[in-house]
XYZ file of C-alpha atoms in Angstrom:
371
model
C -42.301 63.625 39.079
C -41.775 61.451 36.029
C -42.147 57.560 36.866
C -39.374 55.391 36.327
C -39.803 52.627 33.850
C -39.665 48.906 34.961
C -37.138 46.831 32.540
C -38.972 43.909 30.812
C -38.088 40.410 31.620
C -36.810 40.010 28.744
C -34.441 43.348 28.448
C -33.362 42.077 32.326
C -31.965 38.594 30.798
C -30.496 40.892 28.174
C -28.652 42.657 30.876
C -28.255 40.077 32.986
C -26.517 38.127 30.272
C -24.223 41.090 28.939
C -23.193 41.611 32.730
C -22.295 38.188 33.124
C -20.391 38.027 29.658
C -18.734 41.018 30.691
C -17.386 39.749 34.077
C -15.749 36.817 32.833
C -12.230 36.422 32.063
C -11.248 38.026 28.668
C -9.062 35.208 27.863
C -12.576 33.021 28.675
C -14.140 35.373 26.268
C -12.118 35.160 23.585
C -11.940 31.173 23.311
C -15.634 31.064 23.767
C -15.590 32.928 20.679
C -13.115 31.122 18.880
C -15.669 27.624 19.831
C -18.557 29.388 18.219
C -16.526 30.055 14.698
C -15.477 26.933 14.984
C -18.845 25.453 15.746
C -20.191 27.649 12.735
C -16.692 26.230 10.312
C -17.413 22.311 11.406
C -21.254 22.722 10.495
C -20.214 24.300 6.747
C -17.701 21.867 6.156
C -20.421 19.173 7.303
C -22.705 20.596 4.700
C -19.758 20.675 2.006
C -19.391 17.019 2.401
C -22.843 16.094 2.137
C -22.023 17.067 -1.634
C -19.547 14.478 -1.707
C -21.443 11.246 -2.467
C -20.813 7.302 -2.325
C -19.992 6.336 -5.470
C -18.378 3.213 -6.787
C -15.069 2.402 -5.740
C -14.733 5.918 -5.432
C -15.589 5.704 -2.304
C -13.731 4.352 1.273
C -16.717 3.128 3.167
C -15.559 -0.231 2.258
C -15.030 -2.750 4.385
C -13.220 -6.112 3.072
C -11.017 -8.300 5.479
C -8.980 -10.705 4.956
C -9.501 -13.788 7.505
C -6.837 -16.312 5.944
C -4.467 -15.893 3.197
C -1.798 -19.008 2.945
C 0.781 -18.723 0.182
C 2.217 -22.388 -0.805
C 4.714 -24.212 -2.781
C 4.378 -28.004 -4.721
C 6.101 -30.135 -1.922
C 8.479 -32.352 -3.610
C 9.775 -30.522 -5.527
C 12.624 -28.681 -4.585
C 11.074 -25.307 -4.270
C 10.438 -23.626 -0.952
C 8.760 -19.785 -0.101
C 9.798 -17.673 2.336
C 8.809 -13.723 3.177
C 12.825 -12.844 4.405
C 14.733 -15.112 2.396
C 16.050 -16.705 5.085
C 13.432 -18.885 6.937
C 11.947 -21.277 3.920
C 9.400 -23.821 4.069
C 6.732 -25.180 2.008
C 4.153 -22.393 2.846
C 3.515 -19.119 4.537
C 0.916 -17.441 6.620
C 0.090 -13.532 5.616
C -0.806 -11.619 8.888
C 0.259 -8.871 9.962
C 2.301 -10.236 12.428
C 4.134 -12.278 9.904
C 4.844 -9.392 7.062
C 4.945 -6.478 9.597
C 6.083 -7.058 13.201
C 7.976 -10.578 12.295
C 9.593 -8.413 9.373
C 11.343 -5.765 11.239
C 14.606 -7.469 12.860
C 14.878 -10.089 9.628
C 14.150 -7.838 6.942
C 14.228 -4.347 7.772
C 14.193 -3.064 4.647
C 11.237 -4.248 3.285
C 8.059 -2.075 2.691
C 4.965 -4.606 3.351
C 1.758 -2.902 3.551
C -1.061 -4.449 5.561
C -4.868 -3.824 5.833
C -6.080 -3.555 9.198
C -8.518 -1.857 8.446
C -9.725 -3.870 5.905
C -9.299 -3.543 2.034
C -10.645 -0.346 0.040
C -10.953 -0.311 -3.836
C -7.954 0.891 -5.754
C -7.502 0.470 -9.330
C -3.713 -0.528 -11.163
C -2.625 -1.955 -14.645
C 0.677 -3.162 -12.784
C 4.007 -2.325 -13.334
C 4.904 0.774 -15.879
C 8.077 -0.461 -17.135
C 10.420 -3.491 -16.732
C 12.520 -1.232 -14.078
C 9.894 -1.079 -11.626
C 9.605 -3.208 -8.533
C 6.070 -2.048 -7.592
C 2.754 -1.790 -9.113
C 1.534 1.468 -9.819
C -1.961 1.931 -7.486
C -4.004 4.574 -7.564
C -7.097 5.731 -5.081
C -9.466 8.364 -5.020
C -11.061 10.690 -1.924
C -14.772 10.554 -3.607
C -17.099 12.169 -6.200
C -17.319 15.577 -6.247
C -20.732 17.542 -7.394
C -20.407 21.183 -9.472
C -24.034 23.141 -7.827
C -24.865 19.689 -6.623
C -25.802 18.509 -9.858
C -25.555 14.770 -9.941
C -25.123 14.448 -13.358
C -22.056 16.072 -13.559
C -19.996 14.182 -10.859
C -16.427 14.236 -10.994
C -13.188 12.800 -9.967
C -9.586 13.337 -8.677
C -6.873 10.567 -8.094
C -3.906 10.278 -6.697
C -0.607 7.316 -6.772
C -0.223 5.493 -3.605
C 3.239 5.017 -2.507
C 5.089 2.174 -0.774
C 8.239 3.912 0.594
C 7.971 2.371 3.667
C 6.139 -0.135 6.266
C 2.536 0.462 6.306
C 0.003 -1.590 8.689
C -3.280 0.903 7.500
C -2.654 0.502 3.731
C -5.830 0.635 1.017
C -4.470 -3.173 -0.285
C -1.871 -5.312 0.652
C 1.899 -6.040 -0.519
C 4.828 -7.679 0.603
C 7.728 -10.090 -0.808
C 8.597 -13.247 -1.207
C 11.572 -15.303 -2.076
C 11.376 -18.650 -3.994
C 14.133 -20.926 -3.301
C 14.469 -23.723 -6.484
C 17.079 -26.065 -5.598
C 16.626 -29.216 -7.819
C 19.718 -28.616 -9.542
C 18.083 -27.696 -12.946
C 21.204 -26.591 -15.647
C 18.367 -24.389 -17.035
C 15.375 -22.518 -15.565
C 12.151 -24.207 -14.650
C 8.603 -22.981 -15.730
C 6.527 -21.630 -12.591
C 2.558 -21.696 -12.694
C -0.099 -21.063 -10.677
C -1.937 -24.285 -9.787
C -5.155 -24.938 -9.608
C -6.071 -24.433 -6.023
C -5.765 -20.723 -5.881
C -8.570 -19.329 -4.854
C -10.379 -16.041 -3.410
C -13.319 -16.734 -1.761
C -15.823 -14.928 0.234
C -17.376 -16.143 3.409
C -19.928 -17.726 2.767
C -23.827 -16.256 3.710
C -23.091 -13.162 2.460
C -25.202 -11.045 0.383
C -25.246 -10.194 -3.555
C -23.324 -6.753 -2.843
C -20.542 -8.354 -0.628
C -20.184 -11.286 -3.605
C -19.933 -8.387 -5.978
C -16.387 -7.577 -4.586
C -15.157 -10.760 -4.079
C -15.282 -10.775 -7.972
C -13.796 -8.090 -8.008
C -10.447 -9.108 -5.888
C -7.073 -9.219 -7.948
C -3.248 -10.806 -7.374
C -0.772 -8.882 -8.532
C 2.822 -10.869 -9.003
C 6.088 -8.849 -9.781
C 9.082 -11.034 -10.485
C 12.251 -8.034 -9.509
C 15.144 -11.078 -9.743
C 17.300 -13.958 -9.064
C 20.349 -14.886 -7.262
C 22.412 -17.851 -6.939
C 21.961 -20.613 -3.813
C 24.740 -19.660 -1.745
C 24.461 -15.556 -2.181
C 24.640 -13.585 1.112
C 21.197 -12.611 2.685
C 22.037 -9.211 1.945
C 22.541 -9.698 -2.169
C 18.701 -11.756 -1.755
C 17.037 -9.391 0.577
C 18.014 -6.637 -2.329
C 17.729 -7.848 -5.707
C 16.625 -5.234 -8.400
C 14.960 -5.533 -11.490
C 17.946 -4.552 -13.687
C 15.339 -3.745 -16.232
C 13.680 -6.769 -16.554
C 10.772 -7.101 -13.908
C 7.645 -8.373 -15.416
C 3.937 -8.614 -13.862
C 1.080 -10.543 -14.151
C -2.428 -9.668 -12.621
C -4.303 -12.713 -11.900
C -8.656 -12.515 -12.146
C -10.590 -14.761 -10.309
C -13.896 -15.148 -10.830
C -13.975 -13.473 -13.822
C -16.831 -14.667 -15.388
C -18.802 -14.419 -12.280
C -21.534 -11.856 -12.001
C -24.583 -11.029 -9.215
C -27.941 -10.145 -10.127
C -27.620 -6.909 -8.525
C -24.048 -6.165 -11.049
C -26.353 -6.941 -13.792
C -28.988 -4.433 -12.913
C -26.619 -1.962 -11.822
C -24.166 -2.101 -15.090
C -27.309 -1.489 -16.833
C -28.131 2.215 -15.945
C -24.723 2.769 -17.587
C -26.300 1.405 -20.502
C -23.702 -1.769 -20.276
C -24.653 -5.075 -20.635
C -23.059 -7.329 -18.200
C -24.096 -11.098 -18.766
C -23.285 -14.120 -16.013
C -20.770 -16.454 -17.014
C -18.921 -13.871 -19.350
C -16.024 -12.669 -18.816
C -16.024 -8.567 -18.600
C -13.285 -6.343 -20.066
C -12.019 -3.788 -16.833
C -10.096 -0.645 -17.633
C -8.290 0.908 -14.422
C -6.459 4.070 -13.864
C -3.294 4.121 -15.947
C -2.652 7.818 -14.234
C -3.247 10.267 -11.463
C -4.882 13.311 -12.084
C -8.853 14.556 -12.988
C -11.136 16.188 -12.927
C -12.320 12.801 -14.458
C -16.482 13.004 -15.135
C -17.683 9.797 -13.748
C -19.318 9.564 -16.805
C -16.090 8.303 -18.397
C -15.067 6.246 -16.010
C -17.490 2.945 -16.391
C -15.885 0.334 -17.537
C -16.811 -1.373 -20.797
C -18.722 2.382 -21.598
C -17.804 3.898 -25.090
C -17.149 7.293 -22.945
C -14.383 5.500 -21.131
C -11.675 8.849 -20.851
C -8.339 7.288 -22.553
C -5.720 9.413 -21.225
C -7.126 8.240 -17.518
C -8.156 4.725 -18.380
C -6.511 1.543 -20.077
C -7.528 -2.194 -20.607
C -6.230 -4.614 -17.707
C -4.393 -7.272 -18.892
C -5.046 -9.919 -16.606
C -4.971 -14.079 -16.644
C -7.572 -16.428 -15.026
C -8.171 -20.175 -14.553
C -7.778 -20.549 -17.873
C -4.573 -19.602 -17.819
C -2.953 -21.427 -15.648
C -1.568 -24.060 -18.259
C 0.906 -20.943 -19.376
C 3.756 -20.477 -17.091
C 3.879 -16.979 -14.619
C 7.715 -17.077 -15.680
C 10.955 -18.711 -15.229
C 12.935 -19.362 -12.203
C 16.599 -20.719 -12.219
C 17.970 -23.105 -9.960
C 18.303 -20.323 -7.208
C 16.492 -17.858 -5.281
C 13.859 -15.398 -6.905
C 12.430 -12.608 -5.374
C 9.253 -11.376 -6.138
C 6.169 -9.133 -5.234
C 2.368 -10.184 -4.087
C -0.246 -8.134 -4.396
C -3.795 -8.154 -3.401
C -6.678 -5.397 -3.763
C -10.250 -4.791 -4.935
C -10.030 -3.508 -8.448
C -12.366 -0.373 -7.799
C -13.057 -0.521 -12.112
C -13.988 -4.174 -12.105
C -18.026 -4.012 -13.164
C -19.031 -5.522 -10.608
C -17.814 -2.988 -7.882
C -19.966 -0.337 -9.303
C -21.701 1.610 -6.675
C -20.964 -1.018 -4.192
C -21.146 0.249 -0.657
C -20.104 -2.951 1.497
C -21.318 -3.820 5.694
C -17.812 -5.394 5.571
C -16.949 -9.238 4.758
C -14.024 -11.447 4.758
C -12.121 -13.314 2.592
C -9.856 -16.652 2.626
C -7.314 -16.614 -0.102
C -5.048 -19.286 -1.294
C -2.185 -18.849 -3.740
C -0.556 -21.710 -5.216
C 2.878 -21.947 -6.991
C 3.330 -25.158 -8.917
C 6.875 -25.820 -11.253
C 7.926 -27.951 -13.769
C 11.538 -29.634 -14.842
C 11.634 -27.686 -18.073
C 15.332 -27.054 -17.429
C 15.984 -30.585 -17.398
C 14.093 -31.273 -20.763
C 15.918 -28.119 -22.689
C 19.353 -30.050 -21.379
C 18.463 -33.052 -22.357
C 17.349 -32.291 -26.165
């Protein structure tokens, strides 16, 4: 009589395990399935991202906030501010209450974006032509590595667009409406004065400083109306081919330690208290080799890349433009230029920044009658 064989313990667990597999629900079985491949999927695409690295302002682990920003106008002087063009006083507040929620019932159509999240790099040169109410901005999803090779990084960007109300946008835009009623018979000279500031909170370290000098105000003036125009004609006012822009720098000629040693492995030599040429995107596209993307670098790529016309402090003795005895609407911007210097390979803990922007005028339209 031939012996029967006893399973193993393990070949039982097998069994055990098949039979229990095999008495469960097959629609139990099949998701069960469907979690492992999924599993399997997340863990690849984990390991694909890896590849991605942190790099510059190529990256979005960024994380700037804004804790005040107050917009005001020279009391005195006949010119008021207002973010609907019909409630005007000598300043504004810029929440998100006040450009978003406060928005929607006075000025519906507007398209403010807020940061509540905070601000992430983005690099612009403005406005493309004098038809255009809104800067061009463009942002990118991170460096990319061929074999993992990190020599050979690489880029893709892509335009943001402001079609609509945003309160999780990369930077922060919204209108404003300048109201000049000192009966000028010619249009008066507007300026930034000198109180206009970005600064960073203070006790911070050199990396968070780093973007605060990198921080740029972007002003578009679209057009101008007459005092007594309906709030539709203000609310609405086009460029009519001739918007202009102006990109305002602060601290320009400010540069950390840590800037200075970083610009240097890109064999560029950044020196405190001078100011620093930055070339952003002047177009979406790639691959770009982040290689050609360094600022001030002689392989900056040309078709991607253009000088930044931009004022400072220095500046402020020229006027921003002209405004007529009237309303003016125009468009504030504020973002971290990603291609400033000193935001290379900046990865930030987060900070926060109070900003203050100024609008000064003068009577030139008096002096031209008066001649």
């Amino acid at each position: 009589m031939t012996k029967k064989k006893t399973p193993t313990k393990k070949k039982l667990k097998k069994h055990q395990n098949l039979k229990k597999n095999y008495n469960k629900p097959k629609e139990k079985r099949f998701y069960e399935k469907i979690n492992k491949k999924t599993t399997l999927l997340l863990l690849l695409l984990f390991g694909i991202l890896l590849i991605v690295a942190t790099y510059a302002w190529f990256s979005s682990a960024l994380n700037v906030r804004i804790r005040t920003f107050r917009m005001q106008v020279d009391k005195n002087s006949g010119l008021t501010i207002s973010l609907d063009g019909i409630n005007y006083d000598s300043f504004v507040e810029i929440t998100e209450d006040s450009i978003i929620t406060n928005l929607i019932n006075t000025y519906p159509s507007n398209t403010s974006q807020w940061v509540r999240n905070g601000l992430i790099p983005v690099s612009s040169n403005g406005i493309t032509n004098n038809n255009s109410p809104v800067f061009n901005i463009f942002t990118s999803d991170g460096v990319l590595y061929r074999k993992k090779d990190r020599n050979n990084g690489f880029i893709y960007t892509e335009q943001r667009f402001e079609t609509e109300r945003k309160r999780y946008s990369y930077y922060l835009a919204f209108d404003i409406f300048l109201r000049n009623e000192t009966g000028s018979p010619a249009s008066d000279n507007l300026y930034l004065n000198y109180d206009t500031a970005i600064n960073i909170v203070s006790n911070t370290d050199e990396e968070m400083q780093g973007l605060a000098n990198s921080a740029r105000v972007g002003i578009v003036k679209i057009g101008s109306t007459t005092l007594d125009a309906p709030v539709s004609t203000v609310q609405n006012l086009s460029c009519n081919n001739n918007c202009t822009s102006i990109i305002y720098e602060p601290n320009s000629r400010n540069h950390t330690d840590l800037s200075i040693e970083r610009a240097r492995k890109y064999n560029v030599n950044l020196v405190n208290g001078e100011r620093f040429p930055t070339y952003a995107l002047r177009k979406a596209g790639g691959p770009i080799f982040v290689a050609n993307t360094v600022s001030g670098s002689p392989n900056i790529d040309p078709e991607y890349f253009t000088l930044q016309q931009t004022i400072t402090e220095e500046d402020f003795e020229e006027p921003l433009f002209q405004i007529p005895n009237g309303v003016t609407k125009a468009r504030i911007y504020l973002w971290i230029e990603g291609q400033d210097i000193d935001s290379l390979e900046t990865d930030s803990k987060g900070t926060d920044l109070d900003i203050s922007i100024s609008f000064v005028k003068d009577i030139e339209g008096y002096t031209i009658f008066n001649e």
